[in-house]
Short mmCIF file of C-alpha atoms in Angstrom, two decimals:
data_model
loop_
_atom_site.label_atom_id
_atom_site.label_comp_id
_atom_site.label_asym_id
_atom_site.label_seq_id
_atom_site.Cartn_x
_atom_site.Cartn_y
_atom_site.Cartn_z
CA MET A 1 0.00 0.00 0.00
CA VAL A 2 1.40 3.38 -1.04
CA ASP A 3 1.54 5.90 1.82
CA LEU A 4 0.58 9.06 -0.08
CA ASP A 5 1.09 11.35 2.89
CA LYS A 6 4.61 10.03 3.38
CA ILE A 7 5.36 10.40 -0.33
CA ARG A 8 4.04 13.96 -0.39
CA LYS A 9 6.15 14.91 2.62
CA ARG A 10 9.28 13.38 1.08
CA ALA A 11 8.72 15.05 -2.27
CA GLN A 12 8.03 18.39 -0.56
CA ALA A 13 11.14 18.04 1.57
CA ALA A 14 13.22 17.30 -1.51
CA THR A 15 11.87 20.37 -3.29
CA GLU A 16 12.54 22.57 -0.28
CA LYS A 17 16.06 21.14 0.01
CA ALA A 18 16.78 21.95 -3.62
CA ALA A 19 15.53 25.52 -3.24
CA GLU A 20 17.41 25.96 0.04
CA SER A 21 20.65 24.67 -1.48
CA LEU A 22 20.40 27.04 -4.41
CA GLN A 23 19.57 29.98 -2.15
CA THR A 24 22.49 29.08 0.13
CA SER A 25 24.89 29.17 -2.81
CA ILE A 26 23.74 32.64 -3.75
CA GLU A 27 23.93 33.88 -0.16
CA GLU A 28 27.43 32.41 0.30
CA ARG A 29 28.58 34.17 -2.85
CA ASN A 30 27.18 37.50 -1.66
CA GLN A 31 28.73 37.03 1.78
CA TYR A 32 32.11 36.23 0.25
CA ILE A 33 32.05 39.36 -1.90
CA GLU A 34 30.90 41.49 1.03
CA GLN A 35 33.63 40.07 3.28
CA MET A 36 36.27 40.84 0.68
CA ARG A 37 35.03 44.40 0.41
CA GLU A 38 35.05 44.79 4.20
CA LYS A 39 38.59 43.46 4.45
CA LEU A 40 39.79 45.90 1.83
CA LYS A 41 37.96 48.72 3.60
CA VAL A 42 39.41 47.81 7.01
CA SER A 43 42.91 47.49 5.60
CA ALA A 44 42.60 50.84 3.92
CA GLU A 45 41.37 52.51 7.10
CA SER A 46 44.23 50.96 9.14
CA ASP A 47 46.83 52.23 6.71
CA GLY A 48 45.30 55.71 6.74
CA ALA A 49 45.30 55.80 10.53
CA ALA A 50 48.98 54.86 10.67
CA GLN A 51 49.95 57.68 8.29
CA ASP A 52 47.66 60.48 9.39
CA GLY A 53 46.83 59.49 13.00
CA THR A 54 43.12 60.16 12.27
CA ALA A 55 40.22 57.90 11.40
CA GLN A 56 39.49 57.59 7.74
CA SER A 57 36.13 59.06 6.86
CA ALA A 58 33.71 56.51 5.32
CA ALA A 59 32.62 59.12 2.85
CA ASP A 60 36.19 59.82 1.64
CA ALA A 61 36.07 57.35 -1.25
CA GLN A 62 38.94 58.98 -3.11
CA ARG A 63 41.26 58.62 -0.15
CA GLN A 64 40.36 54.89 0.09
CA VAL A 65 41.37 54.41 -3.53
CA GLU A 66 44.69 56.17 -2.93
CA LEU A 67 45.43 54.10 0.16
CA LEU A 68 44.41 50.94 -1.65
CA GLY A 69 46.93 51.78 -4.30
CA LYS A 70 49.63 52.05 -1.66
CA MET A 71 48.66 48.76 0.00
CA PHE A 72 48.51 46.65 -3.16
CA SER A 73 50.24 46.80 -6.46
CA PRO A 74 48.14 47.60 -9.53
CA GLU A 75 48.46 43.95 -10.57
CA MET A 76 47.09 42.78 -7.21
CA ILE A 77 44.16 45.19 -7.34
CA GLN A 78 43.43 44.02 -10.88
CA GLN A 79 43.58 40.40 -9.76
CA ILE A 80 41.22 41.06 -6.83
CA THR A 81 38.78 42.81 -9.13
CA ALA A 82 38.98 39.99 -11.66
CA THR A 83 38.44 37.40 -8.94
CA GLU A 84 35.34 39.18 -7.72
CA GLU A 85 34.00 39.40 -11.27
CA MET A 86 34.79 35.73 -11.83
CA ILE A 87 32.89 34.76 -8.68
CA GLN A 88 29.93 36.83 -9.82
CA GLN A 89 29.99 35.28 -13.30
CA THR A 90 30.29 31.74 -11.92
CA VAL A 91 27.34 32.15 -9.60
CA ASP A 92 25.26 33.77 -12.34
CA GLN A 93 26.15 30.89 -14.64
CA LYS A 94 25.12 28.31 -12.04
CA VAL A 95 21.85 30.09 -11.45
CA ALA A 96 21.19 30.17 -15.20
CA GLU A 97 22.07 26.47 -15.53
CA ALA A 98 19.77 25.56 -12.67
CA THR A 99 16.96 27.55 -14.29
CA ALA A 100 17.56 25.86 -17.66
CA LEU A 101 17.65 22.37 -16.11
CA GLY A 102 14.21 22.69 -14.65
CA VAL A 103 13.12 21.37 -11.30
CA GLU A 104 13.17 17.65 -12.18
CA ARG A 105 16.68 17.53 -13.68
CA LEU A 106 18.09 19.87 -11.02
CA MET A 107 16.73 17.66 -8.27
CA GLY A 108 18.05 14.61 -10.12
CA GLN A 109 21.58 16.02 -10.06
CA MET A 110 21.32 16.92 -6.40
CA PHE A 111 19.72 13.76 -5.06
CA GLY A 112 20.95 11.04 -7.45
CA GLU A 113 19.20 7.71 -6.92
CA ASP A 114 16.73 9.21 -4.46
CA MET A 115 15.36 11.25 -7.32
CA GLY A 116 13.94 8.07 -8.84
CA ILE A 117 11.81 7.62 -5.76
CA ILE A 118 10.79 11.27 -5.77
CA SER A 119 9.94 11.23 -9.49
CA ALA A 120 7.90 8.08 -9.11
CA ALA A 121 6.16 9.62 -6.12
CA LEU A 122 5.32 12.79 -8.05
CA GLU A 123 4.07 10.67 -10.96
CA THR A 124 1.88 8.67 -8.59
CA LEU A 125 0.50 11.84 -7.04
CA ALA A 126 -0.22 13.29 -10.48
CA MET A 127 -2.10 10.14 -11.46
CA GLU A 128 -4.05 10.22 -8.21
CA ASP A 129 -4.92 13.90 -8.68
CA GLU A 130 -6.04 13.24 -12.26
CA GLU A 131 -8.24 10.38 -11.17
CA GLU A 132 -9.71 12.40 -8.31
CA ALA A 133 -10.36 15.32 -10.64
CA SER A 134 -12.37 13.19 -13.03
CA GLU A 135 -16.00 12.58 -12.26
CA GLU A 136 -16.42 9.00 -11.14
CA ARG A 137 -19.71 7.27 -11.73
CA GLU A 138 -20.95 4.32 -9.80
CA LEU A 139 -20.12 1.13 -11.66
CA ASP A 140 -23.70 -0.08 -11.99
CA LEU A 141 -25.48 -2.17 -14.61
CA ALA A 142 -26.25 0.86 -16.76
CA LEU A 143 -22.62 1.92 -16.91
CA GLU A 144 -21.52 -1.63 -17.69
CA GLN A 145 -23.76 -1.61 -20.76
CA GLU A 146 -22.31 1.71 -21.84
CA LEU A 147 -18.79 0.32 -21.49
CA TYR A 148 -19.68 -2.70 -23.62
CA ALA A 149 -20.88 -0.34 -26.34
CA LEU A 150 -17.71 1.74 -26.01
CA LEU A 151 -15.52 -1.35 -26.32
CA ASP A 152 -17.40 -2.44 -29.45
CA GLN A 153 -16.80 0.99 -30.93
CA LYS A 154 -13.07 0.85 -30.18
CA LEU A 155 -12.72 -2.68 -31.56
CA ALA A 156 -14.39 -1.59 -34.80
CA GLN A 157 -12.03 1.39 -34.99
CA ILE A 158 -8.99 -0.88 -34.65
CA GLU A 159 -10.34 -3.41 -37.13
CA ALA A 160 -10.58 -0.65 -39.74
CA LEU A 161 -6.86 0.13 -39.51
CA PRO A 162 -4.66 -0.84 -42.47
CA GLU A 163 -2.29 -3.78 -42.02
CA THR A 164 -0.23 -5.99 -44.32
CA GLU A 165 -0.82 -9.73 -44.51
CA PRO A 166 1.17 -12.06 -42.21
CA VAL A 167 4.55 -13.18 -43.55
CA THR A 168 6.77 -16.19 -42.98
CA TYR A 169 9.60 -15.63 -40.53
CA PRO A 170 12.70 -17.75 -41.22
CA LYS A 171 13.80 -19.90 -38.31
CA ASN A 172 16.64 -18.73 -36.08
CA THR A 173 16.51 -15.10 -37.22
CA PRO A 174 16.54 -11.84 -35.22
CA GLN A 175 13.02 -11.16 -36.53
CA TRP A 176 11.57 -13.38 -33.82
CA ASN A 177 13.44 -11.49 -31.10
CA HIS A 178 12.14 -8.20 -32.46
CA PHE A 179 8.59 -9.53 -32.74
CA GLY A 180 8.70 -10.67 -29.12
CA ILE A 181 9.78 -7.20 -28.01
CA LEU A 182 6.98 -5.60 -30.03
CA LEU A 183 4.43 -7.74 -28.18
CA SER A 184 5.01 -5.30 -25.32
CA GLY A 185 4.07 -2.46 -27.64
CA MET A 186 0.80 -1.39 -26.01
CA ILE A 187 2.25 -0.90 -22.53
CA SER A 188 5.50 0.44 -23.98
CA ARG A 189 3.60 3.17 -25.82
CA LEU A 190 1.69 4.14 -22.69
CA ASN A 191 4.97 4.45 -20.78
CA SER A 192 7.04 5.93 -23.66
CA HIS A 193 9.43 2.96 -23.56
CA ASP A 194 11.94 2.16 -26.30
CA LEU A 195 10.90 -0.63 -28.69
CA ASN A 196 14.16 -1.01 -30.59
CA GLY A 197 15.79 -3.47 -28.20
CA MET A 198 15.38 -5.40 -24.97
CA ASP A 199 16.13 -2.41 -22.71
CA VAL A 200 13.06 -0.30 -22.08
CA GLU A 201 15.09 2.80 -21.14
CA LEU A 202 18.66 3.99 -20.79
CA HIS A 203 20.35 2.61 -17.69
CA THR A 204 20.44 5.49 -15.22
CA PRO A 205 19.77 5.33 -11.47
CA VAL A 206 16.74 7.55 -11.87
CA MET A 207 15.12 5.47 -14.62
CA GLU A 208 15.92 2.16 -12.92
CA GLN A 209 14.27 3.37 -9.74
CA GLN A 210 11.24 4.54 -11.70
CA ILE A 211 10.85 1.11 -13.34
CA VAL A 212 11.22 -0.63 -9.97
CA SER A 213 8.53 1.65 -8.56
CA LEU A 214 6.28 1.00 -11.57
CA VAL A 215 6.57 -2.79 -11.31
CA ARG A 216 6.00 -2.76 -7.56
CA ARG A 217 3.10 -0.35 -7.70
CA SER A 218 1.28 -1.93 -10.64
CA TRP A 219 2.04 -5.60 -10.04
CA GLY A 220 3.25 -6.00 -6.46
CA ILE A 221 6.43 -7.65 -7.82
CA ASN A 222 9.60 -7.12 -5.80
CA GLY A 223 12.18 -9.39 -7.43
CA ARG A 224 13.08 -12.37 -9.58
CA SER A 225 10.97 -15.04 -7.91
CA GLU A 226 7.75 -13.01 -7.93
CA LEU A 227 8.43 -11.87 -11.49
CA LEU A 228 8.78 -15.43 -12.78
CA ASP A 229 5.77 -16.62 -10.81
CA THR A 230 3.64 -13.92 -12.43
CA ILE A 231 4.94 -14.71 -15.92
CA ARG A 232 4.18 -18.41 -15.36
CA TYR A 233 0.66 -17.49 -14.23
CA LEU A 234 0.09 -15.47 -17.41
CA GLY A 235 1.39 -18.36 -19.49
CA GLN A 236 -0.54 -21.15 -17.80
CA GLU A 237 -3.73 -19.47 -16.56
CA GLY A 238 -4.07 -15.73 -16.86
CA TYR A 239 -7.25 -13.99 -17.89
CA GLU A 240 -7.88 -16.61 -20.55
CA LEU A 241 -8.69 -19.17 -17.86
CA ARG A 242 -10.67 -16.66 -15.82
CA TYR A 243 -12.76 -15.65 -18.83
CA ARG A 244 -13.33 -19.32 -19.70
CA THR A 245 -14.48 -20.03 -16.15
CA TYR A 246 -16.97 -17.17 -16.26
CA CYS A 247 -18.20 -18.26 -19.69
CA ASP A 248 -18.81 -21.84 -18.52
CA ALA A 249 -20.83 -20.83 -15.46
CA ASP A 250 -24.55 -20.86 -16.24
CA THR A 251 -25.32 -18.64 -13.27
CA MET A 252 -23.18 -16.28 -11.26
CA GLU A 253 -24.18 -18.08 -8.07
CA LEU A 254 -21.98 -20.99 -9.18
CA LEU A 255 -18.96 -18.69 -8.87
CA LEU A 256 -19.80 -17.23 -5.47
CA ASP A 257 -19.05 -18.73 -2.08
CA GLU A 258 -19.48 -17.68 1.51
CA THR A 259 -15.77 -16.90 1.99
CA MET A 260 -15.99 -13.92 -0.38
CA ASP A 261 -16.46 -10.46 1.01
CA GLU A 262 -18.75 -7.93 -0.62
CA GLU A 263 -16.02 -6.51 -2.85
CA GLU A 264 -15.00 -9.94 -4.14
CA GLN A 265 -18.61 -10.85 -4.85
CA GLY A 266 -19.14 -7.64 -6.78
CA SER A 267 -15.98 -8.28 -8.83
CA THR A 268 -17.06 -11.82 -9.66
CA CYS A 269 -20.54 -10.72 -10.70
CA ARG A 270 -19.16 -8.05 -13.03
CA GLY A 271 -16.74 -10.55 -14.56
CA TRP A 272 -19.52 -13.09 -15.09
CA ARG A 273 -21.77 -10.51 -16.77
CA PHE A 274 -18.91 -9.45 -19.05
CA ALA A 275 -18.24 -13.06 -20.10
CA GLN A 276 -21.91 -13.83 -20.66
CA HIS A 277 -22.28 -10.72 -22.81
CA TYR A 278 -19.36 -11.59 -25.10
CA LYS A 279 -18.99 -15.39 -25.03
CA ALA A 280 -21.03 -15.87 -28.19
CA HIS A 281 -18.67 -13.58 -30.10
CA TYR A 282 -15.26 -14.12 -28.51
CA SER A 283 -13.78 -17.41 -27.35
CA PRO A 284 -11.37 -17.63 -24.39
CA GLY A 285 -8.48 -17.73 -26.87
CA PHE A 286 -9.27 -14.15 -27.79
CA MET A 287 -7.92 -13.14 -24.37
CA THR A 288 -4.42 -14.24 -25.46
CA GLY A 289 -3.25 -10.78 -26.49
CA TRP A 290 -4.01 -9.35 -23.05
CA ASP A 291 -2.02 -12.07 -21.26
CA VAL A 292 0.84 -12.17 -23.79
CA GLY A 293 1.26 -8.40 -24.00
CA ARG A 294 1.64 -8.06 -20.26
CA ALA A 295 3.96 -11.07 -19.97
CA ALA A 296 6.21 -9.60 -22.68
CA MET A 297 6.36 -6.30 -20.82
CA LEU A 298 7.23 -8.03 -17.55
CA ALA A 299 10.03 -9.96 -19.25
CA ARG A 300 11.55 -6.74 -20.59
CA TRP A 301 11.17 -4.95 -17.26
CA GLY A 302 12.76 -7.89 -15.45
CA CYS A 303 15.70 -7.96 -17.85
CA TYR A 304 16.19 -4.20 -17.55
CA LEU A 305 16.29 -4.45 -13.75
CA GLY A 306 18.68 -7.43 -13.82
CA TRP A 307 16.17 -9.81 -12.23
CA ILE A 308 16.49 -12.18 -15.20
CA THR A 309 19.20 -12.50 -17.85
CA GLU A 310 18.75 -11.36 -21.43
CA GLY A 311 18.83 -15.01 -22.52
CA GLU A 312 16.00 -15.82 -20.14
CA ALA A 313 14.02 -12.84 -21.38
CA GLU A 314 14.51 -13.94 -24.99
CA GLY A 315 13.34 -17.42 -24.08
CA ILE A 316 10.20 -16.06 -22.42
CA LEU A 317 9.44 -13.83 -25.39
CA TRP A 318 9.95 -16.75 -27.79
CA GLU A 319 7.42 -18.92 -25.94
CA PHE A 320 4.82 -16.17 -25.75
CA SER A 321 5.45 -15.26 -29.39
CA GLN A 322 4.48 -18.78 -30.43
CA ARG A 323 1.38 -18.67 -28.29
CA ALA A 324 0.38 -15.35 -29.84
CA VAL A 325 0.74 -16.45 -33.47
CA GLU A 326 -1.13 -19.71 -32.80
CA ARG A 327 -4.16 -17.94 -31.31
CA LEU A 328 -4.16 -14.59 -33.14
CA HIS A 329 -3.60 -13.64 -36.76
CA SER A 330 -2.72 -9.93 -36.92
CA TRP A 331 -1.57 -6.94 -34.94
CA ARG A 332 -5.13 -5.60 -35.14
CA GLN A 333 -6.45 -8.73 -33.48
CA PHE A 334 -3.69 -8.56 -30.89
CA ALA A 335 -4.59 -4.94 -30.08
CA SER A 336 -8.30 -5.77 -29.94
CA SER A 337 -7.55 -8.60 -27.55
CA TYR A 338 -5.63 -6.20 -25.36
CA LEU A 339 -8.57 -3.81 -25.16
CA PHE A 340 -10.90 -6.74 -24.50
CA GLY A 341 -8.83 -7.94 -21.57
CA GLY A 342 -8.30 -4.39 -20.39
CA LEU A 343 -12.01 -3.77 -19.98
CA MET A 344 -12.50 -7.04 -18.11
CA TRP A 345 -9.61 -6.11 -15.80
CA LYS A 346 -11.12 -2.70 -15.08
CA LEU A 347 -14.51 -4.27 -14.35
CA LEU A 348 -13.02 -6.83 -12.00
CA CYS A 349 -11.19 -4.02 -10.17
CA GLY A 350 -14.38 -2.00 -9.90
CA ASP A 351 -12.79 0.95 -11.69
CA SER A 352 -15.38 3.07 -13.48
CA ALA A 353 -12.75 5.36 -15.10
CA VAL A 354 -12.53 3.16 -18.19
CA GLU A 355 -13.33 5.49 -21.07
CA SER A 356 -9.99 7.31 -21.01
CA TYR A 357 -8.11 4.02 -20.53
CA LEU A 358 -9.67 2.43 -23.62
CA GLY A 359 -8.97 5.65 -25.49
CA TYR A 360 -5.27 5.54 -24.58
CA LEU A 361 -5.01 1.92 -25.69
CA THR A 362 -6.73 2.66 -28.99
CA ASP A 363 -4.42 5.60 -29.65
CA ALA A 364 -1.41 3.37 -28.91
CA ALA A 365 -2.59 0.78 -31.43
CA ILE A 366 -3.16 3.48 -34.06
CA ASP A 367 0.33 4.90 -33.51
CA LEU A 368 1.95 1.46 -33.72
CA LEU A 369 0.11 0.47 -36.89
CA THR A 370 -0.05 3.73 -38.81
CA GLY A 371 2.60 6.06 -37.35
CA LYS A 372 5.84 7.21 -38.94
CA PRO A 373 9.33 6.07 -37.84
CA GLU A 374 10.52 9.66 -37.64
CA ASP A 375 7.87 10.20 -34.96
CA ASN A 376 9.02 7.04 -33.14
CA GLU A 377 5.83 5.29 -34.21
CA GLY A 378 4.76 2.65 -36.73
CA GLN A 379 6.78 -0.19 -35.16
CA TRP A 380 4.07 -2.77 -35.87
CA LYS A 381 3.70 -1.54 -39.42
CA GLU A 382 7.41 -2.12 -40.02
CA CYS A 383 7.22 -5.66 -38.58
CA PRO A 384 4.37 -7.69 -40.16
CA TRP A 385 2.64 -10.34 -38.10
CA PRO A 386 4.30 -13.75 -38.57
CA GLU A 387 2.53 -16.80 -39.86
CA ALA A 388 2.17 -19.61 -37.34
CA LEU A 389 4.95 -22.20 -37.41
CA GLY A 390 4.34 -25.93 -37.74
CA ALA A 391 4.57 -28.21 -34.70
CA PHE A 392 8.15 -29.22 -35.51
CA GLU A 393 9.26 -25.67 -36.24
CA ARG A 394 7.87 -24.35 -32.98
CA LYS A 395 10.77 -25.89 -31.08
CA ARG A 396 12.76 -23.15 -29.41
CA PRO A 397 15.85 -22.13 -31.43
CA GLU A 398 19.29 -22.90 -30.02
CA ARG A 399 19.91 -19.34 -28.86
CA HIS A 400 16.82 -19.55 -26.63
CA LYS A 401 17.79 -22.66 -24.68
CA SER A 402 18.38 -20.85 -21.38
CA GLU A 403 15.97 -22.27 -18.81
CA VAL A 404 13.92 -20.02 -16.61
CA SER A 405 14.00 -20.96 -12.94
CA SER A 406 13.45 -19.08 -9.75
#
């Protein structure tokens, strides 16, 4: 459970520390300059007193200059002046650099790895504020029907997108690796992740901490063992099995038991109604894209964080790639499956803020299928869906032999 008050206090403290540090630097610079001026003034007054036996008047600026000339050589005075100007220029430059960096990058330089926690906290708070700002409706039967209609509209929109026919991928080629990475495309687009290789982001302490926070917050996964357990669940059961179970139940009472609390009962009833509404049109296999897409993303996140090796990640992506091409036949169908599973997930969670979520997923699919490479889009368009391999050809290639174990 995320302690929002604690996160807010830590983020606020970090912001105040950054501002305080910057203000301290400016004040120290001003104090240094003022101290130098005072020292020069005192020295000048002492020299005047020794020669004249009278106190130097503060208003006698010309006399101070003359005495200063006697105390220091012209070169020394020039050097002192230059030093003061250099200090002023350095501080001004630092202030300008801090302004240009912006708050996030400035805090990142100051706090290093802690900034990852702060950034993730601020992101979480922003998401919470956005959700609170939106008008939430009660997730009742009427809204469920509206969401079914919205999903149908989005699925039709995706189905109308242009896509090339599936092609044959040669065995033991990098194309399969790339295809496996692109199976994480929906979540990668939502999180602005890189889709050109296994790494989702550049390896920096800040980004690594953000990914750790994302995986923990969204999945409750804290390391290798939990990661692999979740991937196995998605491969062996996942939402495909849950949807099948709801489809096979003639009444929702068959799915309820006395150990369930009110929230669990409500979740089960919404899941059953969803399955009963769609089972005549979509078989359990249609849920494959939802399970595969999330498993592919978890494999890439786990590899990025060092919880699994790159060879293990490639092996996981290979297995899920074969499952995807056996059950689905295009990127459009894969995207539609992801939206289908996404709505069921939201209903099971009791989250009524679904419209924007389905909109984001639809936009991601459009970008991946129709976008331009120069805009960092169109990755699916550049990588046609592969035709399913035969039973013999589905054997994992040699480079994928690394076994996954906890």
